[in-house]
XYZ file of N, CA and C in Angstrom:
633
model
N 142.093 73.159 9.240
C 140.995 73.974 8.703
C 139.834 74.041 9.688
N 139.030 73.084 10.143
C 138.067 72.694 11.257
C 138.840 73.567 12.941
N 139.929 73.664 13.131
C 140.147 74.324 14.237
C 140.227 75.599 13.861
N 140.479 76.140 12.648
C 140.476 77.225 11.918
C 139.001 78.044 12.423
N 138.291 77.265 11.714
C 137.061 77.730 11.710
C 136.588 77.969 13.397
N 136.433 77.093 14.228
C 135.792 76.945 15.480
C 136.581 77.976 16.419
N 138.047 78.753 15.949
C 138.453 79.589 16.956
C 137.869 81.039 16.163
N 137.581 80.760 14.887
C 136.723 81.650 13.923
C 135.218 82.553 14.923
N 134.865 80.826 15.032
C 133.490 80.975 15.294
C 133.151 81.535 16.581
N 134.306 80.923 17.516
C 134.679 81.965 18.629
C 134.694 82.767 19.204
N 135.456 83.365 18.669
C 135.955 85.011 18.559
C 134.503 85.579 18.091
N 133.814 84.957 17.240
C 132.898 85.912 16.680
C 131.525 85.699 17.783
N 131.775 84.883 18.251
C 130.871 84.737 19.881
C 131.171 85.576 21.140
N 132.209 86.099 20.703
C 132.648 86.638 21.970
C 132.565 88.061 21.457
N 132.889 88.507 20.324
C 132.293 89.390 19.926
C 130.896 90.271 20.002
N 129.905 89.225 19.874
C 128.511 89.226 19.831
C 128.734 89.552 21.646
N 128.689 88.699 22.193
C 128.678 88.837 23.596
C 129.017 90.188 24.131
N 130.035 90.849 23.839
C 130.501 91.847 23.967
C 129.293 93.538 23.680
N 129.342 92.628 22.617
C 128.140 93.921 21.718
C 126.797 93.991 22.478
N 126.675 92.893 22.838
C 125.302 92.336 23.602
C 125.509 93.054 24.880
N 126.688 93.192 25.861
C 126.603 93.695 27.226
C 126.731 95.661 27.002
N 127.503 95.861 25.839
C 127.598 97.177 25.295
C 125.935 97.956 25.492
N 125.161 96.678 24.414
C 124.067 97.557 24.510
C 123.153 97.508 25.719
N 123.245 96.531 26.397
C 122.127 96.610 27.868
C 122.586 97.349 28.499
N 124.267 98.269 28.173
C 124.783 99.239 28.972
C 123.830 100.678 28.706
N 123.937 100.109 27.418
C 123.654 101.505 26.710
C 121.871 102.016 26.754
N 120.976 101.062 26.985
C 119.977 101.046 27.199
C 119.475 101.094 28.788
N 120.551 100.749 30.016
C 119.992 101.135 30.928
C 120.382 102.879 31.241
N 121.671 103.247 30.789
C 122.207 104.754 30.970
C 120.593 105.659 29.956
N 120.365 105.177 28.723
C 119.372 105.584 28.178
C 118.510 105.790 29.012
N 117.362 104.689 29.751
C 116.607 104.792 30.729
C 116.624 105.906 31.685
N 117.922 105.890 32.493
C 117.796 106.985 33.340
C 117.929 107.845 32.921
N 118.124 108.268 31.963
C 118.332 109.419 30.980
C 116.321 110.397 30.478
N 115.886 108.772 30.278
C 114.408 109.026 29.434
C 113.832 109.852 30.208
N 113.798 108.932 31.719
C 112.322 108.568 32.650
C 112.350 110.118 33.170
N 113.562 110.318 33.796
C 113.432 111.652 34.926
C 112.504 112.955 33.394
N 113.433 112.896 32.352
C 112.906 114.002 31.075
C 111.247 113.957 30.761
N 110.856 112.541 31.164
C 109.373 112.453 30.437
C 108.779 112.732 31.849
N 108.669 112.620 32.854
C 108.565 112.922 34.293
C 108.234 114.168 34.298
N 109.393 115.191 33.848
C 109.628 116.378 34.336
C 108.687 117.148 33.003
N 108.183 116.698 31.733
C 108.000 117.198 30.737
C 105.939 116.758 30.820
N 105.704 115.480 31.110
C 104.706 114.864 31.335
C 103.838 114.301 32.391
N 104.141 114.563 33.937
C 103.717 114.117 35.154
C 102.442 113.614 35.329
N 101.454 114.790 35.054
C 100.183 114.256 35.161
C 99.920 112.739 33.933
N 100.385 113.055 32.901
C 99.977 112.086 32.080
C 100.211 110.894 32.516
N 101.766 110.260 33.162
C 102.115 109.683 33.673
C 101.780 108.895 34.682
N 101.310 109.754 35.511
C 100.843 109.370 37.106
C 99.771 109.253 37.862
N 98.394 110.351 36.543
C 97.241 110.517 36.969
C 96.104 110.582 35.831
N 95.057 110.304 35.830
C 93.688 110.523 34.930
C 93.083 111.352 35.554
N 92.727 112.532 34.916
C 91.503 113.369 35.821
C 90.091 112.812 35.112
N 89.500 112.240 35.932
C 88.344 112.349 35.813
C 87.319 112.340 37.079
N 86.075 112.485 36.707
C 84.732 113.022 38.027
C 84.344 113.771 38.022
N 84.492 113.902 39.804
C 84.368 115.716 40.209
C 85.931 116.298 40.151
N 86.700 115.963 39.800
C 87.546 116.961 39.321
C 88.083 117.591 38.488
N 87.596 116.356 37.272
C 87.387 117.094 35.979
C 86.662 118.018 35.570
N 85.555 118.194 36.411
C 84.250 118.918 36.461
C 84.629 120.171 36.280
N 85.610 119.917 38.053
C 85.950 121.651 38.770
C 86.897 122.165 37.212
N 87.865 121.369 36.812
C 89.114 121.748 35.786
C 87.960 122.580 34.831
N 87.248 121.735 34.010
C 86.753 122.703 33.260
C 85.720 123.689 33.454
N 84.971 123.909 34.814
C 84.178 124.715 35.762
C 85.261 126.063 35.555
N 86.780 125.717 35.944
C 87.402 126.865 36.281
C 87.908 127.261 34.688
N 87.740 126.377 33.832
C 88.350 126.591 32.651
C 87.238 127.976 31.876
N 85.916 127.791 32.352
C 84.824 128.726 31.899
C 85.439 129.868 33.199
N 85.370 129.996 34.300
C 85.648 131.181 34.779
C 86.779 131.949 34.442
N 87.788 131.063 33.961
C 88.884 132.085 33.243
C 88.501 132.300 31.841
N 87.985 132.027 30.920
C 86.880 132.373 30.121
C 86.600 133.736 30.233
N 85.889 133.896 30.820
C 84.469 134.997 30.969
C 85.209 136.204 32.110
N 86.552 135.641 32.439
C 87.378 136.988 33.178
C 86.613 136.588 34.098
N 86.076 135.643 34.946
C 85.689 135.669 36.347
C 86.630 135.584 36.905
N 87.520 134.591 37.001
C 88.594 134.430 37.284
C 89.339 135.881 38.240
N 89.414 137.109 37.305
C 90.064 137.979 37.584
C 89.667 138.592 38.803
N 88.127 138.651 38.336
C 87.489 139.243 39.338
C 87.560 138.547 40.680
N 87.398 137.311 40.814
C 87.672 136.467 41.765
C 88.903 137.060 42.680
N 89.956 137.308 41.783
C 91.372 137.606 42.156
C 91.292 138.885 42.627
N 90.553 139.988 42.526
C 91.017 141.182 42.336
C 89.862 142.328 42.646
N 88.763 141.813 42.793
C 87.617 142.810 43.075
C 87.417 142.515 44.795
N 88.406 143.028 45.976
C 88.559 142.869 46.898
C 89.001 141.513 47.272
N 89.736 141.303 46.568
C 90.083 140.065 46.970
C 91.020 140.136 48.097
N 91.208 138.852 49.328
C 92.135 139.196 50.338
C 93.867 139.210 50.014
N 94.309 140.363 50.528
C 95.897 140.062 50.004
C 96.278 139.137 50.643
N 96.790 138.375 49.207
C 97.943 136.972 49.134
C 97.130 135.945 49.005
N 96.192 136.247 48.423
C 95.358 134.965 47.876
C 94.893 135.078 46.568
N 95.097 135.958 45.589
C 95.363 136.073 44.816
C 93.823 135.604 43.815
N 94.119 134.548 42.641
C 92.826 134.042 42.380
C 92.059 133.534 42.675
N 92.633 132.731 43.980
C 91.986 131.395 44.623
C 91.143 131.749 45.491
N 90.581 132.622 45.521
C 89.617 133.730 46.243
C 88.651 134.445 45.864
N 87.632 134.736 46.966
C 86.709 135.822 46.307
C 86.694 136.301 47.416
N 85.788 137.447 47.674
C 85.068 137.978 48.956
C 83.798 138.124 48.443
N 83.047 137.572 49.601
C 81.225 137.452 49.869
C 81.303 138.498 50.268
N 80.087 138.452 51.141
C 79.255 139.437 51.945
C 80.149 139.231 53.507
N 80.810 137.566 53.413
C 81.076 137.161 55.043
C 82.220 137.136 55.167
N 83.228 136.595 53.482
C 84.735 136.536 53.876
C 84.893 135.967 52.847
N 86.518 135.213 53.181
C 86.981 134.835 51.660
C 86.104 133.187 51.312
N 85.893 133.405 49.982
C 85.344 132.065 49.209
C 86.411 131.266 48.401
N 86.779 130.080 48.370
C 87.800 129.776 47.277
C 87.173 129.190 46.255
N 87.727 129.414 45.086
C 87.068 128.932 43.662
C 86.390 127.716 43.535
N 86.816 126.246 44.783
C 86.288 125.365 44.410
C 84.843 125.576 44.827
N 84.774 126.159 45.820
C 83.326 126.905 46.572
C 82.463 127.416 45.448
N 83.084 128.279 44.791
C 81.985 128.864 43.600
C 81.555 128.319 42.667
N 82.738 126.725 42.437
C 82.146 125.903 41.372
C 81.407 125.087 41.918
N 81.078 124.429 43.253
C 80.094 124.067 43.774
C 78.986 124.875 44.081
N 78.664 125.980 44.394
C 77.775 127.209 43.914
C 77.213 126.868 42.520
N 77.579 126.856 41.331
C 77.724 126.729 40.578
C 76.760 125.544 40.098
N 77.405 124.048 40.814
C 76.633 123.290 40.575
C 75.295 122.964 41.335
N 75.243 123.542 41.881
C 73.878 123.352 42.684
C 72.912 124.418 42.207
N 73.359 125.579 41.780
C 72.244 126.804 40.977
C 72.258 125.763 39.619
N 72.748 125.158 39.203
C 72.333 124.363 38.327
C 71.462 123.328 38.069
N 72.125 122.317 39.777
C 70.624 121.541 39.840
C 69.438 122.334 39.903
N 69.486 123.177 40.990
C 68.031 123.669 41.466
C 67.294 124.926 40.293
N 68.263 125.393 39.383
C 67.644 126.467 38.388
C 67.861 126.691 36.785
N 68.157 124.926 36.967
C 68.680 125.161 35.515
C 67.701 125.707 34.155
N 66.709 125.489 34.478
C 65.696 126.245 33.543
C 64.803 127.718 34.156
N 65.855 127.890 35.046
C 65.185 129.596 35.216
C 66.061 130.501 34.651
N 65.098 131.984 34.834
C 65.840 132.922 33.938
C 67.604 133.302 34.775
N 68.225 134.283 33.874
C 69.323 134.144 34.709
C 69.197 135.079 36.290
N 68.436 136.135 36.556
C 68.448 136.288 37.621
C 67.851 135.551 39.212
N 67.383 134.569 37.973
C 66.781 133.216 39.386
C 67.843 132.871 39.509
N 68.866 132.621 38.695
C 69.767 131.562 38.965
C 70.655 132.495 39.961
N 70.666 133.411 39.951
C 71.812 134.313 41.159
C 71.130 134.475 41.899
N 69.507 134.339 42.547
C 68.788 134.026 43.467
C 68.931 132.866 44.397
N 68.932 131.969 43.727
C 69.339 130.724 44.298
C 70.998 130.637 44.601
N 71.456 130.939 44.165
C 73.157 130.870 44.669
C 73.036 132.738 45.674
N 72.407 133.356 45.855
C 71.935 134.200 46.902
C 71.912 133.976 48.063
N 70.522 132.792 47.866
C 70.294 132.208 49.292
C 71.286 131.270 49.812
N 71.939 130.978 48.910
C 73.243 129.736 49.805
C 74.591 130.834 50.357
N 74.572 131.470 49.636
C 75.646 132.729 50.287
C 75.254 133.458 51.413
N 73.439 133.775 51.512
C 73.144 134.212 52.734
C 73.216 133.647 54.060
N 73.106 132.181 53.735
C 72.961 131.159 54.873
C 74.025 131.423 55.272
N 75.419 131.508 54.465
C 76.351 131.236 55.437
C 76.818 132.685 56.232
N 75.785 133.340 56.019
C 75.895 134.836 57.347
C 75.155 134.396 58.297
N 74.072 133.956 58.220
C 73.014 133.453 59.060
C 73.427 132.293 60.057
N 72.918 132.577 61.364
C 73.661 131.951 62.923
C 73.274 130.786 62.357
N 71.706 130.094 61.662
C 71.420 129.266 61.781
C 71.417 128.139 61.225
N 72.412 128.475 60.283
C 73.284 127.752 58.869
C 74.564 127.652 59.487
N 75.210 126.609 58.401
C 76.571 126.301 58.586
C 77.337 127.331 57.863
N 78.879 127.786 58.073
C 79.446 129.006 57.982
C 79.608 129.405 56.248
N 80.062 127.894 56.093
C 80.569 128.004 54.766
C 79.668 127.101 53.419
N 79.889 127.401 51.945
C 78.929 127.267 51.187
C 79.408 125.549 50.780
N 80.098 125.014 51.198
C 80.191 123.288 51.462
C 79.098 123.071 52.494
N 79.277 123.611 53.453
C 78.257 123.483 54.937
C 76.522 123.608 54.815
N 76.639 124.538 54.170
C 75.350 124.785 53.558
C 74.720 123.646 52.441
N 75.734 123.656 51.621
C 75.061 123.008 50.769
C 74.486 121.370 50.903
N 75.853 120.793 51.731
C 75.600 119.340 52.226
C 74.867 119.051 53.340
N 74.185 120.456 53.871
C 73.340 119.854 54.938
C 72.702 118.843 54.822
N 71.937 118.139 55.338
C 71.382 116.999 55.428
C 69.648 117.681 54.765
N 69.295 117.059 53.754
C 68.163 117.301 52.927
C 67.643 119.034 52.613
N 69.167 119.547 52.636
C 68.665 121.254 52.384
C 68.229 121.485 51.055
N 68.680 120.871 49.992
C 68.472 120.913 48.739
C 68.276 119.786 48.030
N 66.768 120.083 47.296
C 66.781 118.597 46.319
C 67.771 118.206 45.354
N 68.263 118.837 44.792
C 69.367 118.835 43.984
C 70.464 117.641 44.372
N 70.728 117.882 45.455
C 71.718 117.437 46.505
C 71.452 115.684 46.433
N 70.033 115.798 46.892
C 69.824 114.414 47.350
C 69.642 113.517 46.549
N 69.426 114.194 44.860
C 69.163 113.317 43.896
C 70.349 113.556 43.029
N 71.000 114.164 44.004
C 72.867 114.286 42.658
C 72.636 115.089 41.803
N 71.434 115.383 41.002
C 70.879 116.313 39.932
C 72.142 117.531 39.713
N 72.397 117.765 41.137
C 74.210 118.502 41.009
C 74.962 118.376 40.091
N 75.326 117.417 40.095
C 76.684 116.332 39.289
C 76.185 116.588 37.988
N 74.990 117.340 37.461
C 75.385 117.525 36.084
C 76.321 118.217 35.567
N 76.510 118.481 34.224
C 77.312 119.610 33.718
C 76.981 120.841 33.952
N 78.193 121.664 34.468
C 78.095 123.162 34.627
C 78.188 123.900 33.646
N 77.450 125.060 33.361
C 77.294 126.062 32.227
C 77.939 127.415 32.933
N 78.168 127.912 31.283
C 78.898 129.275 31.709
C 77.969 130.515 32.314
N 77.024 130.306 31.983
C 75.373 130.868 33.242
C 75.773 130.568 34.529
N 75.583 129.704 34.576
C 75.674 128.986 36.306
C 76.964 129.577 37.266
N 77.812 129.590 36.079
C 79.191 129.701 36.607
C 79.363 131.503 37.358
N 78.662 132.209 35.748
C 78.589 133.234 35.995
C 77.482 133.586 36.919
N 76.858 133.287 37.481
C 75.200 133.313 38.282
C 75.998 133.322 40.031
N 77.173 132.085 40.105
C 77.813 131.625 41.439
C 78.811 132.819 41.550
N 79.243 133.269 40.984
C 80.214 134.689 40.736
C 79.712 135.653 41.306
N 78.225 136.292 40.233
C 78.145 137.424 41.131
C 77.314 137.415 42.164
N 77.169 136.360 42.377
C 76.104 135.824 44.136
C 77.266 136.238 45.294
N 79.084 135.671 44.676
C 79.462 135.697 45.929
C 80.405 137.465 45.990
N 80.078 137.664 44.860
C 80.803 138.988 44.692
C 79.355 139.940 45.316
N 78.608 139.377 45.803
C 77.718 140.187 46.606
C 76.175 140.507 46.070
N 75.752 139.904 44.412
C 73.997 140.037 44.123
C 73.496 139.714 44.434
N 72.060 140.052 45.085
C 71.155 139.253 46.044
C 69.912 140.131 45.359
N 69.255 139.227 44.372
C 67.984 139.828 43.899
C 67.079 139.790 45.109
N 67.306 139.041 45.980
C 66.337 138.312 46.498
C 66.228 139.213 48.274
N 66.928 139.953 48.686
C 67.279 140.819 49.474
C 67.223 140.494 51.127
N 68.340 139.546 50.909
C 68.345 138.213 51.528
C 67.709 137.317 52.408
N 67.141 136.724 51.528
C 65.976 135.459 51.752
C 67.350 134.349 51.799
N 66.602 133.051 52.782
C 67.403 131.927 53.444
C 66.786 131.056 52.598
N 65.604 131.043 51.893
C 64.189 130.061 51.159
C 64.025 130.029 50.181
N 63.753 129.025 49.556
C 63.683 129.193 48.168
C 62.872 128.133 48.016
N 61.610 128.060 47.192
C 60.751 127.252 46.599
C 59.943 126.977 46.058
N 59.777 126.076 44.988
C 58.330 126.021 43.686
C 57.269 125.269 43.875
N 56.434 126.097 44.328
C 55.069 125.904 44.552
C 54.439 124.954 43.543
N 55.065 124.224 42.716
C 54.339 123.633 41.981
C 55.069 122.020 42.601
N 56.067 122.190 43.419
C 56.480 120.936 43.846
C 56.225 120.744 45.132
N 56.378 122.124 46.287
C 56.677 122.167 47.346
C 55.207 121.732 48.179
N 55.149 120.858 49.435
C 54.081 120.596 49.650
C 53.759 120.795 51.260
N 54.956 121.756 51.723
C 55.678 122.025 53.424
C 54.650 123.394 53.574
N 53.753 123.159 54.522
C 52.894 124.284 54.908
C 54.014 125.207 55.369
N 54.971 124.825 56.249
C 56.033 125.649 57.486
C 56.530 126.879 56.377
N 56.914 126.142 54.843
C 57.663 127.540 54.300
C 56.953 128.585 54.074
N 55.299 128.580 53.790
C 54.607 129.561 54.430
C 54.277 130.470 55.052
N 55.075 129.967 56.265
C 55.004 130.588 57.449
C 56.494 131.576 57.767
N 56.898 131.384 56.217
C 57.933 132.142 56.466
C 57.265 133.817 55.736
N 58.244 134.945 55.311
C 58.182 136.046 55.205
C 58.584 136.187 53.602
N 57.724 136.401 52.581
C 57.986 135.567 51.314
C 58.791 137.442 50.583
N 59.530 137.402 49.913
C 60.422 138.665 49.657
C 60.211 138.617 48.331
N 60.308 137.825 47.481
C 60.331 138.028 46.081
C 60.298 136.284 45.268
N 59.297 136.914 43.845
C 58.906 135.712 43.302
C 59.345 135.494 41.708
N 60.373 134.801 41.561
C 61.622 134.753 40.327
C 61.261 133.957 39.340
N 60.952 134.003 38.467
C 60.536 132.218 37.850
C 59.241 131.558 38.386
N 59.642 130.097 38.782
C 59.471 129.283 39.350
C 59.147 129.262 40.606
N 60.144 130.320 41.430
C 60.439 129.878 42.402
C 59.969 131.234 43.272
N 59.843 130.361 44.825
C 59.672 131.802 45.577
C 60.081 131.786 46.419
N 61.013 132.832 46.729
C 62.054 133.344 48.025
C 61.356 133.969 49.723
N 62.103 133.739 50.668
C 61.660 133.786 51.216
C 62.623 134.070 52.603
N 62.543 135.033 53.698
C 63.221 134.921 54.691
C 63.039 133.957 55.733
């Protein structure tokens, strides 16, 4: 009876054992089965967090397709084979991340002016980059070294509005209230005799333009 049982108990060990290698079979074929499907279905979730400045730009561009800027971007002379990721200035092609940095800087510097200040100020950063004496492009411009207060106090990095967005749009699609002035500044802050001495074109708000 006792050997009965123990070749019983056995078998039913070897059983188990069996069942046991069945399923780590069956769970690694599963695996390769899962990973590549959730991969191919979920990547970013997987692999990346957007957040920063690039979450910024995501929903920056999420308002320009919004408001059909987007299109225009794409399509109101835009260069062939560049499709949305483009605009044309006054100088050449702009790419969208350009306009959402446009964008954020008419924001630092105008966020409480009316809206044609605010395409004043994204004016003068589009003009610079025609001008010999600026850097070409509206990154170049903008990061100069102390060109904009905005800049130096990050005041940038706030949130972008669908104003702003739209303000950096039609600056590079070519509005220039300002009839292109390189200057821009509020006399209630500014304390530089030299901008003075510039050729003053028009006075927006706050602020006053200037060649």
């Amino acid at each position: 009876m006792m050997k009965w049982k123990l070749l019983k108990k056995l078998k039913l060990t070897k059983k188990l054992g069996l069942t046991f290698k069945l399923n780590k079979k069956l769970y690694f074929w599963a695996g390769l089965f899962l990973i590549p499907l959730a991969l191919a279905l979920h990547p970013a979730a997987l692999f990346k967090t957007t957040t920063g400045p690039e979450k910024k730009e995501q929903q920056a561009t999420a308002l320009l397709t919004e408001q059909g800027s987007a299109a225009r971007l794409g399509q109101e002379g835009g260069p062939a084979g560049e499709g949305e990721d483009a605009a044309v200035s006054r100088g050449g092609a702009v790419s969208r991340s350009d306009v959402v940095l446009l964008a954020q800087v008419i924001e630092g510097e105008a966020a409480d002016e009316p809206y044609s200040g605010k395409v004043a100020v994204g004016a003068v950063i589009v003009n610079r980059t025609k001008s010999t004496d600026f850097p070409k492009t509206i990154p170049g411009v903008v990061y100069e070294r102390d060109a904009f207060e905005s800049v130096s106090n990050v005041q940038y990095l706030r949130p972008v509005t669908a104003e702003a967005i739209q303000a950096a749009t039609d600056a590079v699609n070519g509005a220039d209230p300002v009839g292109g002035a390189l200057y821009f500044w509020n006399p209630a802050k500014s304390s530089s005799e030299w901008v003075y001495t510039r050729h003053i074109v028009a006075r927006i708000g706050s602020h006053v333009f200037a060649r």
